Short mmCIF file of C-alpha atoms in Angstrom, two decimals:
data_model
loop_
_atom_site.label_atom_id
_atom_site.label_comp_id
_atom_site.label_asym_id
_atom_site.label_seq_id
_atom_site.Cartn_x
_atom_site.Cartn_y
_atom_site.Cartn_z
CA MET E 1 -7.42 -0.29 -14.62
CA HIS E 2 -7.40 2.23 -11.81
CA ASN E 3 -8.68 -0.39 -9.42
CA LYS E 4 -6.16 -2.91 -10.56
CA PHE E 5 -3.08 -0.99 -9.61
CA ASN E 6 -4.37 -0.03 -6.24
CA LYS E 7 -5.12 -3.63 -5.48
CA LEU E 8 -1.54 -4.59 -5.79
CA ALA E 9 -0.33 -1.80 -3.65
CA LEU E 10 -3.00 -2.57 -1.17
CA ALA E 11 -2.05 -6.20 -1.03
CA VAL E 12 1.41 -5.18 -0.08
CA ALA E 13 0.07 -2.83 2.50
CA VAL E 14 -2.54 -5.22 3.71
CA ALA E 15 -0.17 -6.59 6.24
CA THR E 16 -0.29 -3.20 7.83
CA ALA E 17 -3.12 -4.36 9.97
CA ALA E 18 -2.12 -7.71 11.13
CA PHE E 19 -5.67 -8.27 12.20
CA ALA E 20 -7.69 -6.41 9.64
CA SER E 21 -9.05 -9.09 7.39
CA GLN E 22 -6.58 -11.70 8.40
CA ALA E 23 -6.86 -11.84 12.11
CA GLN E 24 -5.98 -15.50 11.97
CA ALA E 25 -3.04 -15.60 9.61
CA GLY E 26 0.30 -13.94 9.01
CA GLY E 27 1.04 -11.28 6.40
CA TYR E 28 -2.21 -10.45 4.59
CA GLN E 29 -3.44 -14.02 4.41
CA ILE E 30 -6.96 -14.86 5.61
CA ASN E 31 -7.86 -18.05 7.47
CA GLU E 32 -11.59 -17.46 7.89
CA GLN E 33 -12.98 -20.14 5.56
CA SER E 34 -14.56 -22.39 8.21
CA VAL E 35 -16.29 -21.52 11.47
CA SER E 36 -16.37 -25.18 12.50
CA GLY E 37 -12.57 -25.19 12.07
CA GLN E 38 -12.21 -21.83 13.79
CA GLY E 39 -13.51 -23.41 17.00
CA TYR E 40 -10.40 -25.61 17.30
CA GLY E 41 -7.97 -23.06 15.87
CA HIS E 42 -7.96 -24.68 12.41
CA ALA E 43 -5.68 -27.33 13.89
CA GLY E 44 -7.24 -30.09 11.77
CA ARG E 45 -7.58 -28.05 8.59
CA SER E 46 -6.21 -30.75 6.25
CA SER E 47 -7.35 -33.85 8.16
CA ASN E 48 -10.65 -33.26 9.96
CA VAL E 49 -13.64 -33.96 7.69
CA GLU E 50 -16.36 -31.98 9.46
CA ASP E 51 -18.50 -30.52 6.65
CA ALA E 52 -18.33 -28.96 3.17
CA THR E 53 -15.62 -26.49 4.24
CA ILE E 54 -13.17 -29.34 3.63
CA VAL E 55 -13.35 -28.17 -0.01
CA PHE E 56 -10.92 -25.46 1.08
CA GLY E 57 -9.14 -27.32 3.88
CA ASN E 58 -8.23 -30.40 1.84
CA PRO E 59 -10.05 -31.33 -1.38
CA ALA E 60 -9.13 -34.99 -0.82
CA GLY E 61 -11.48 -35.06 2.16
CA MET E 62 -14.64 -34.60 0.08
CA SER E 63 -14.67 -38.29 -0.83
CA PHE E 64 -14.98 -39.18 2.88
CA LEU E 65 -18.30 -37.31 3.18
CA ASP E 66 -21.34 -39.56 3.08
CA ARG E 67 -23.84 -37.01 1.75
CA ALA E 68 -24.03 -33.90 -0.41
CA GLN E 69 -23.97 -30.77 1.71
CA ILE E 70 -23.57 -27.02 1.68
CA SER E 71 -21.83 -24.88 4.31
CA VAL E 72 -22.37 -21.12 4.43
CA GLY E 73 -20.95 -18.79 7.04
CA GLY E 74 -18.75 -15.89 7.95
CA THR E 75 -16.56 -14.36 10.65
CA TYR E 76 -16.80 -10.78 11.87
CA LEU E 77 -13.46 -9.34 12.95
CA ASN E 78 -13.21 -6.49 15.46
CA VAL E 79 -9.67 -5.13 15.67
CA ASN E 80 -8.14 -2.87 18.31
CA SER E 81 -4.79 -1.13 17.85
CA ASP E 82 -2.88 1.06 20.27
CA ILE E 83 -0.13 3.42 19.06
CA SER E 84 2.27 4.89 21.62
CA ASN E 85 5.72 6.50 22.04
CA VAL E 86 5.33 8.40 18.77
CA GLU E 87 8.06 10.55 17.28
CA ALA E 88 7.32 12.21 13.92
CA ASN E 89 9.59 14.92 12.55
CA ARG E 90 9.67 17.00 9.37
CA LYS E 91 12.86 17.95 7.54
CA LEU E 92 13.74 20.52 4.88
CA ASP E 93 16.78 21.21 2.78
CA VAL E 94 18.89 23.91 4.40
CA GLY E 95 19.09 25.92 1.20
CA VAL E 96 15.35 25.84 0.62
CA ALA E 97 14.70 26.76 4.26
CA GLN E 98 16.84 29.86 3.74
CA GLY E 99 14.89 30.83 0.63
CA GLY E 100 17.36 29.57 -1.94
CA SER E 101 18.05 26.38 -3.90
CA ALA E 102 18.52 22.94 -2.48
CA ILE E 103 22.07 22.12 -1.37
CA GLY E 104 21.55 18.46 -0.44
CA THR E 105 21.63 18.82 3.34
CA GLN E 106 18.43 18.57 5.35
CA MET E 107 17.68 20.07 8.72
CA THR E 108 15.01 19.01 11.23
CA LEU E 109 12.28 21.62 11.54
CA GLY E 110 10.22 20.03 14.28
CA ALA E 111 7.33 17.65 14.79
CA VAL E 112 4.92 16.70 12.02
CA PRO E 113 1.51 17.89 13.24
CA GLY E 114 -1.26 15.32 13.59
CA GLY E 115 -2.62 12.47 15.67
CA ASN E 116 -2.24 8.76 16.36
CA GLU E 117 -5.64 7.48 17.35
CA GLY E 118 -4.96 3.87 16.39
CA ASP E 119 -7.92 1.55 15.80
CA MET E 120 -7.34 2.09 12.09
CA VAL E 121 -8.89 -1.24 11.11
CA PRO E 122 -12.67 -1.10 10.63
CA GLY E 123 -14.86 -4.04 11.58
CA THR E 124 -14.92 -6.58 8.74
CA LEU E 125 -17.20 -9.47 7.84
CA ILE E 126 -15.54 -12.31 5.89
CA PRO E 127 -18.12 -14.59 4.24
CA TYR E 128 -17.75 -17.90 2.42
CA ALA E 129 -19.81 -20.71 0.87
CA PHE E 130 -18.90 -24.33 -0.03
CA TYR E 131 -20.73 -27.23 -1.64
CA ALA E 132 -19.55 -30.86 -1.68
CA HIS E 133 -21.26 -33.67 -3.62
CA PRO E 134 -20.15 -37.31 -3.30
CA VAL E 135 -21.05 -39.03 -6.59
CA ASN E 136 -20.34 -42.51 -5.26
CA ASP E 137 -18.08 -44.21 -2.67
CA LYS E 138 -14.95 -43.05 -4.52
CA LEU E 139 -15.66 -39.85 -6.49
CA ALA E 140 -16.77 -36.44 -5.21
CA PHE E 141 -17.07 -32.94 -6.63
CA GLY E 142 -17.15 -29.60 -4.85
CA PHE E 143 -17.19 -25.85 -5.29
CA GLY E 144 -16.28 -22.94 -3.04
CA VAL E 145 -16.30 -19.15 -2.95
CA TYR E 146 -14.10 -17.47 -0.31
CA ALA E 147 -11.47 -14.83 0.46
CA PRO E 148 -7.86 -16.13 0.73
CA PHE E 149 -6.16 -12.71 1.12
CA GLY E 150 -7.25 -9.24 2.14
CA SER E 151 -7.03 -6.37 4.60
CA LYS E 152 -8.04 -2.79 5.25
CA THR E 153 -6.55 0.04 7.31
CA ASP E 154 -7.83 3.60 7.46
CA TYR E 155 -5.86 6.06 9.60
CA GLU E 156 -7.31 9.45 10.58
CA ASP E 157 -6.84 12.31 8.09
CA ASP E 158 -4.10 14.00 10.13
CA PHE E 159 -2.23 10.81 11.04
CA GLN E 160 1.37 11.72 11.87
CA GLY E 161 2.67 8.84 9.73
CA ARG E 162 0.58 9.86 6.70
CA TYR E 163 3.65 10.47 4.52
CA PHE E 164 4.36 6.73 4.75
CA GLY E 165 0.77 5.56 4.21
CA ASP E 166 -2.67 6.43 5.59
CA TYR E 167 -5.14 4.16 3.74
CA THR E 168 -4.86 0.58 2.53
CA GLU E 169 -7.52 -1.77 1.25
CA VAL E 170 -7.27 -5.04 -0.59
CA THR E 171 -9.83 -7.71 -1.44
CA VAL E 172 -9.10 -11.07 -3.03
CA ALA E 173 -12.07 -13.29 -3.91
CA SER E 174 -11.62 -16.86 -5.17
CA ALA E 175 -13.91 -19.39 -6.84
CA GLN E 176 -12.75 -23.02 -6.67
CA PRO E 177 -14.16 -26.05 -8.48
CA THR E 178 -12.73 -29.24 -6.95
CA VAL E 179 -12.64 -33.00 -7.50
CA SER E 180 -11.71 -35.81 -5.08
CA TYR E 181 -11.06 -39.52 -5.59
CA ARG E 182 -10.77 -42.16 -2.86
CA PHE E 183 -8.72 -45.23 -3.80
CA ASN E 184 -9.74 -47.24 -0.72
CA ASP E 185 -10.61 -46.79 2.95
CA GLN E 186 -7.16 -45.36 3.60
CA TRP E 187 -6.09 -43.12 0.69
CA SER E 188 -7.76 -40.26 -1.14
CA VAL E 189 -6.51 -37.41 -3.33
CA GLY E 190 -8.04 -34.16 -4.47
CA ALA E 191 -7.35 -31.18 -6.71
CA GLY E 192 -8.93 -27.85 -7.49
CA ILE E 193 -8.36 -24.80 -9.64
CA THR E 194 -8.93 -21.27 -8.39
CA TYR E 195 -10.08 -18.23 -10.30
CA ASN E 196 -8.99 -15.18 -8.33
CA GLN E 197 -10.04 -11.53 -8.53
CA VAL E 198 -8.18 -8.79 -6.69
CA GLU E 199 -8.97 -5.13 -6.22
CA GLY E 200 -7.88 -2.45 -3.83
CA GLU E 201 -6.49 0.96 -3.06
CA LEU E 202 -3.36 2.46 -1.53
CA ARG E 203 -2.94 6.08 -0.41
CA ARG E 204 -0.41 8.31 1.27
CA GLN E 205 -0.02 12.07 1.70
CA LEU E 206 2.71 14.40 0.42
CA PRO E 207 3.54 17.92 1.64
CA SER E 208 3.12 20.68 -0.95
CA GLN E 209 5.30 23.72 -1.57
CA ALA E 210 2.62 25.77 0.18
CA ASN E 211 3.20 23.92 3.45
CA ALA E 212 6.90 23.17 2.91
CA SER E 213 7.93 24.55 6.28
CA THR E 214 4.92 23.48 8.36
CA PHE E 215 3.68 20.18 6.84
CA ASP E 216 0.18 21.28 7.87
CA PRO E 217 -2.27 18.43 7.01
CA SER E 218 -4.61 20.89 5.25
CA GLY E 219 -1.92 21.59 2.63
CA ASP E 220 -1.05 17.96 1.84
CA ILE E 221 -1.28 16.43 -1.62
CA ASP E 222 -3.33 13.23 -1.79
CA SER E 223 -1.37 10.50 -3.61
CA ARG E 224 -3.08 7.21 -4.50
CA VAL E 225 -3.10 4.17 -6.74
CA ASP E 226 -5.88 1.68 -7.30
CA GLY E 227 -6.68 -1.20 -9.62
CA ASP E 228 -7.72 -4.81 -10.09
CA ASP E 229 -6.64 -8.00 -11.83
CA GLN E 230 -7.58 -11.65 -12.34
CA ALA E 231 -5.40 -14.76 -12.28
CA TRP E 232 -5.54 -18.55 -11.90
CA GLY E 233 -4.09 -20.89 -9.30
CA TYR E 234 -4.57 -24.43 -8.05
CA ASN E 235 -4.52 -26.59 -4.94
CA LEU E 236 -3.70 -30.25 -4.27
CA GLY E 237 -4.46 -32.50 -1.34
CA VAL E 238 -3.92 -36.01 -0.04
CA MET E 239 -5.53 -37.75 2.93
CA TYR E 240 -4.41 -40.98 4.63
CA ARG E 241 -6.14 -43.06 7.31
CA PRO E 242 -3.77 -45.81 8.46
CA VAL E 243 -6.43 -46.87 10.99
CA PRO E 244 -10.02 -45.62 11.35
CA GLU E 245 -9.11 -43.50 14.39
CA THR E 246 -6.21 -41.65 12.75
CA THR E 247 -6.34 -39.25 9.81
CA LEU E 248 -3.41 -37.38 8.26
CA GLY E 249 -3.81 -34.66 5.66
CA LEU E 250 -1.46 -32.66 3.46
CA THR E 251 -2.52 -29.73 1.28
CA TYR E 252 -0.62 -27.51 -1.17
CA ARG E 253 -1.97 -24.19 -2.46
CA SER E 254 -0.11 -22.63 -5.36
CA LYS E 255 1.20 -19.12 -5.68
CA VAL E 256 -0.81 -16.74 -7.87
CA ASP E 257 0.92 -14.19 -10.09
CA TYR E 258 -0.83 -10.89 -10.78
CA LYS E 259 0.15 -8.22 -13.29
CA LEU E 260 -1.52 -5.09 -12.02
CA GLU E 261 -2.08 -2.26 -14.43
CA GLY E 262 -3.84 0.81 -13.18
CA ASP E 263 -3.67 4.51 -12.45
CA PHE E 264 -1.68 6.83 -10.23
CA SER E 265 -2.79 10.34 -9.28
CA ALA E 266 -1.68 13.12 -6.97
CA THR E 267 -4.27 15.80 -6.15
CA SER E 268 -3.77 19.13 -4.37
CA PRO E 269 -6.07 20.35 -1.56
CA THR E 270 -7.83 22.59 -4.11
CA GLY E 271 -8.69 19.60 -6.31
CA ASN E 272 -6.07 20.21 -9.01
CA VAL E 273 -4.34 17.09 -10.35
CA VAL E 274 -0.63 17.66 -9.78
CA ARG E 275 0.43 14.45 -11.50
CA SER E 276 -1.24 11.41 -13.03
CA SER E 277 -0.10 8.45 -15.08
CA ALA E 278 -0.63 4.79 -15.76
CA ALA E 279 0.90 2.47 -13.20
CA ASN E 280 2.10 -1.13 -13.21
CA LEU E 281 3.02 -3.50 -10.44
CA ASP E 282 3.72 -7.23 -10.16
CA LEU E 283 2.33 -9.11 -7.18
CA THR E 284 2.66 -12.76 -6.22
CA THR E 285 0.54 -14.20 -3.42
CA PRO E 286 2.57 -17.00 -1.83
CA GLU E 287 2.16 -20.76 -1.94
CA THR E 288 1.12 -22.51 1.26
CA VAL E 289 1.67 -26.02 2.61
CA ASN E 290 -0.51 -27.34 5.44
CA PHE E 291 -0.16 -30.60 7.33
CA SER E 292 -2.51 -31.77 10.04
CA LEU E 293 -3.33 -34.82 12.14
CA THR E 294 -6.70 -35.79 13.62
CA GLN E 295 -6.77 -38.50 16.28
CA GLN E 296 -10.01 -39.97 17.62
CA MET E 297 -9.14 -40.59 21.26
CA SER E 298 -12.53 -42.03 22.25
CA ASP E 299 -16.11 -42.06 21.07
CA ARG E 300 -16.47 -38.50 22.33
CA LEU E 301 -13.02 -36.91 22.14
CA LYS E 302 -10.76 -36.15 19.18
CA LEU E 303 -7.56 -34.13 19.18
CA MET E 304 -5.91 -32.27 16.30
CA PHE E 305 -2.55 -30.78 15.43
CA GLY E 306 -1.61 -28.66 12.42
CA ALA E 307 1.39 -26.89 10.91
CA SER E 308 1.42 -24.44 8.00
CA TRP E 309 4.30 -23.02 5.99
CA VAL E 310 3.94 -19.95 3.76
CA ARG E 311 6.56 -18.93 1.23
CA TRP E 312 6.44 -15.19 1.94
CA SER E 313 10.04 -14.71 0.79
CA GLN E 314 8.73 -13.95 -2.71
CA PHE E 315 7.34 -10.67 -1.39
CA GLU E 316 10.41 -8.45 -1.51
CA GLU E 317 9.12 -5.02 -2.46
CA ILE E 318 6.23 -2.86 -3.62
CA ARG E 319 7.60 -1.44 -6.82
CA VAL E 320 5.25 0.70 -8.88
CA VAL E 321 6.30 2.07 -12.28
CA ASP E 322 4.57 4.07 -15.01
CA ASP E 323 4.03 2.88 -18.57
CA GLN E 324 7.49 4.20 -19.54
CA GLY E 325 9.22 2.28 -16.76
CA GLY E 326 9.68 5.35 -14.58
CA LEU E 327 9.61 4.69 -10.85
CA ILE E 328 6.54 5.92 -8.97
CA THR E 329 7.29 4.29 -5.63
CA ASN E 330 9.41 1.51 -4.20
CA GLU E 331 8.82 0.22 -0.66
CA GLU E 332 11.07 -2.57 0.58
CA GLN E 333 9.25 -5.44 2.31
CA ASN E 334 11.73 -8.35 2.41
CA TYR E 335 9.31 -10.83 3.93
CA SER E 336 10.66 -14.14 5.18
CA ASN E 337 9.02 -17.56 5.02
CA ALA E 338 6.78 -18.13 8.03
CA TRP E 339 5.32 -20.99 10.06
CA ALA E 340 2.12 -21.34 12.06
CA PHE E 341 1.29 -24.14 14.51
CA ALA E 342 -2.08 -25.07 15.97
CA THR E 343 -3.48 -27.61 18.37
CA GLY E 344 -7.10 -28.18 19.31
CA GLY E 345 -9.80 -30.62 20.24
CA GLU E 346 -13.47 -31.45 19.99
CA TYR E 347 -15.63 -33.10 22.65
CA GLN E 348 -19.04 -34.57 21.85
CA LEU E 349 -20.87 -33.50 24.99
CA THR E 350 -24.24 -34.89 23.86
CA PRO E 351 -25.41 -36.60 20.66
CA THR E 352 -26.34 -33.18 19.28
CA LEU E 353 -23.74 -30.82 20.83
CA ALA E 354 -19.97 -30.71 20.22
CA LEU E 355 -17.63 -28.37 22.11
CA ARG E 356 -14.31 -27.17 20.66
CA ALA E 357 -11.18 -25.30 21.71
CA GLY E 358 -7.86 -24.47 20.09
CA LEU E 359 -4.60 -22.54 20.29
CA THR E 360 -2.60 -21.15 17.35
CA LEU E 361 0.92 -19.68 17.27
CA ASP E 362 1.48 -17.62 14.12
CA MET E 363 4.91 -16.27 13.19
CA THR E 364 5.14 -12.96 11.34
CA PRO E 365 6.89 -12.72 7.96
CA THR E 366 7.84 -9.06 8.57
CA ASN E 367 11.18 -7.85 9.95
CA ASP E 368 12.32 -5.05 12.25
CA ASP E 369 14.19 -3.10 9.53
CA ASP E 370 11.40 -2.91 6.91
CA ARG E 371 8.26 -2.90 9.05
CA SER E 372 6.09 0.10 8.19
CA VAL E 373 2.86 1.84 9.14
CA ARG E 374 1.33 -0.27 6.41
CA ILE E 375 2.57 -3.50 8.00
CA PRO E 376 2.93 -3.07 11.79
CA SER E 377 2.49 -6.76 12.59
CA ASP E 378 4.43 -9.25 14.66
CA ASP E 379 4.09 -12.77 16.08
CA ARG E 380 0.66 -13.60 17.43
CA ARG E 381 -1.27 -16.05 19.59
CA ILE E 382 -4.88 -16.99 18.89
CA PHE E 383 -7.20 -18.60 21.45
CA SER E 384 -10.40 -20.14 20.09
CA LEU E 385 -13.63 -21.62 21.42
CA GLY E 386 -16.51 -23.09 19.46
CA ALA E 387 -19.56 -25.32 19.41
CA GLY E 388 -21.51 -27.31 16.86
CA TRP E 389 -25.22 -28.06 17.34
CA THR E 390 -26.92 -30.71 15.19
CA PRO E 391 -30.64 -30.63 16.00
CA THR E 392 -31.38 -33.00 13.09
CA ASP E 393 -29.27 -35.25 10.88
CA ASP E 394 -29.60 -32.71 8.08
CA VAL E 395 -28.62 -29.49 9.85
CA THR E 396 -25.63 -28.30 11.88
CA ILE E 397 -25.17 -24.81 13.29
CA ASP E 398 -21.61 -23.85 14.26
CA VAL E 399 -20.46 -20.83 16.25
CA ALA E 400 -16.96 -19.78 17.27
CA TYR E 401 -15.07 -17.03 19.06
CA SER E 402 -11.35 -16.24 18.70
CA TYR E 403 -9.15 -13.82 20.59
CA LEU E 404 -5.94 -12.76 18.91
CA THR E 405 -3.17 -10.98 20.75
CA GLU E 406 -0.04 -9.82 18.98
CA ARG E 407 3.37 -9.22 20.43
CA GLY E 408 4.05 -5.52 20.83
CA THR E 409 6.12 -4.25 17.94
CA PHE E 410 7.58 -1.02 16.60
CA VAL E 411 7.82 0.96 13.37
CA GLU E 412 10.74 3.22 12.46
CA GLN E 413 10.73 4.87 9.02
CA GLU E 414 12.41 7.73 7.18
CA ARG E 415 11.78 9.45 3.85
CA THR E 416 14.05 11.94 2.08
CA ASP E 417 12.15 12.26 -1.23
CA LEU E 418 9.40 14.71 -0.24
CA LEU E 419 9.10 18.13 -1.97
CA ASN E 420 11.09 16.80 -4.94
CA GLY E 421 13.95 15.78 -2.68
CA ALA E 422 14.06 19.01 -0.68
CA GLY E 423 12.00 17.63 2.18
CA GLY E 424 11.89 14.59 4.37
CA ALA E 425 10.10 13.02 7.31
CA THR E 426 10.64 10.43 10.02
CA TYR E 427 8.11 8.40 11.97
CA SER E 428 8.57 5.94 14.80
CA ALA E 429 6.00 4.38 17.13
CA ASP E 430 5.14 1.31 19.17
CA TYR E 431 2.13 -0.76 18.09
CA LYS E 432 0.06 -3.18 20.11
CA ASN E 433 -2.73 -5.05 18.31
CA GLU E 434 -5.50 -7.40 19.32
CA ALA E 435 -8.60 -8.76 17.60
CA HIS E 436 -11.86 -10.54 18.35
CA GLY E 437 -13.43 -12.88 15.80
CA PHE E 438 -17.10 -13.94 15.97
CA GLY E 439 -18.15 -16.68 13.56
CA ALA E 440 -21.38 -18.46 12.61
CA GLN E 441 -21.99 -21.20 10.05
CA LEU E 442 -24.92 -23.25 8.75
CA THR E 443 -24.45 -26.69 7.14
CA TYR E 444 -27.32 -28.43 5.38
CA ARG E 445 -27.06 -32.02 4.17
CA PHE E 446 -29.13 -33.34 1.28
#
């Protein structure tokens, strides 16, 4: 239960590190389910039938595979973040500052002590595994295990923005059985169901009465929620080949509704539990639509284009309540629907070696008014290179590298509910993020 609640909060905060576990997608979505696709920026995600990772990309594509095969791989993400132009101030009610009762007017005391090291996203490995099995010329089955959403950020203990959030972690793991049916040489359809498990943790610090005038980090109260949940979803796909050289694909992935029930606790520096209760939070991961085109230009060259739309507008707030309906925290998010566009290509240099390259433009769902230290992301560009080596007909080894650079963005936040309403804090800073993704994949055909 404890894990469940944190997961939800973490999911909301996951966007904090635009590159953490999602260096290739907006919000807290993860795109690392295919290293062969990573090489060309996932431009042909729904249309390019490369290997068993098509189970995720477009289930309809399984019926175009000629042999059973398994693809196993992962991408390691190394994220760098730079925080600059920081202003962090502490406030206190005038009456309390003078030794009396609160009068409802706060005064600025000075800077919140602490640091802003940045690089709050630890290196992360995102693994996956897929199996596709054509039964005959028309019917195919498949199965996949992967991570569709997730992120982690871990600021230093004395982070100046710690009253708005200093630790966020979320992990979503999905298992997907899938079926595909090909009507003829042109049309195929596919469908899968997903069983999803989420878990995570969300933390922030609160000043105590003992450090009401100084906000010294050593006197802060540690406030956290954590939890886990399970839920079902589904995905649908269609693939169309009007001519052998041209393939179009369209995929829909459903939203998944989670009801997180977990625990909330606030602990003083001496280890005493100041407050604890059950906690509940509703989370919906958004539906996604992906369209892509793969065009075989010659025997050696094929080009791809893709567009994805994510319905992030369902993510309006992180609202956590106790079992009596009392409010624990409410953080406005107000995400907007977002698009991503990718283009890429693959060149068969030799019969055994294919070279790939791609470019992705990914639009952020966050906005300037509600962006927080948990979600300091903005629009990004992703440059990718990759190669596939097939030493035998049964084995292919894929490698890929991606460089993600994000537009510089800013965070500007204010709280007035610290010290039971007698205290407050502000935090503003500029963020600049970049990430490097290193992927490797093995495909074996039976």
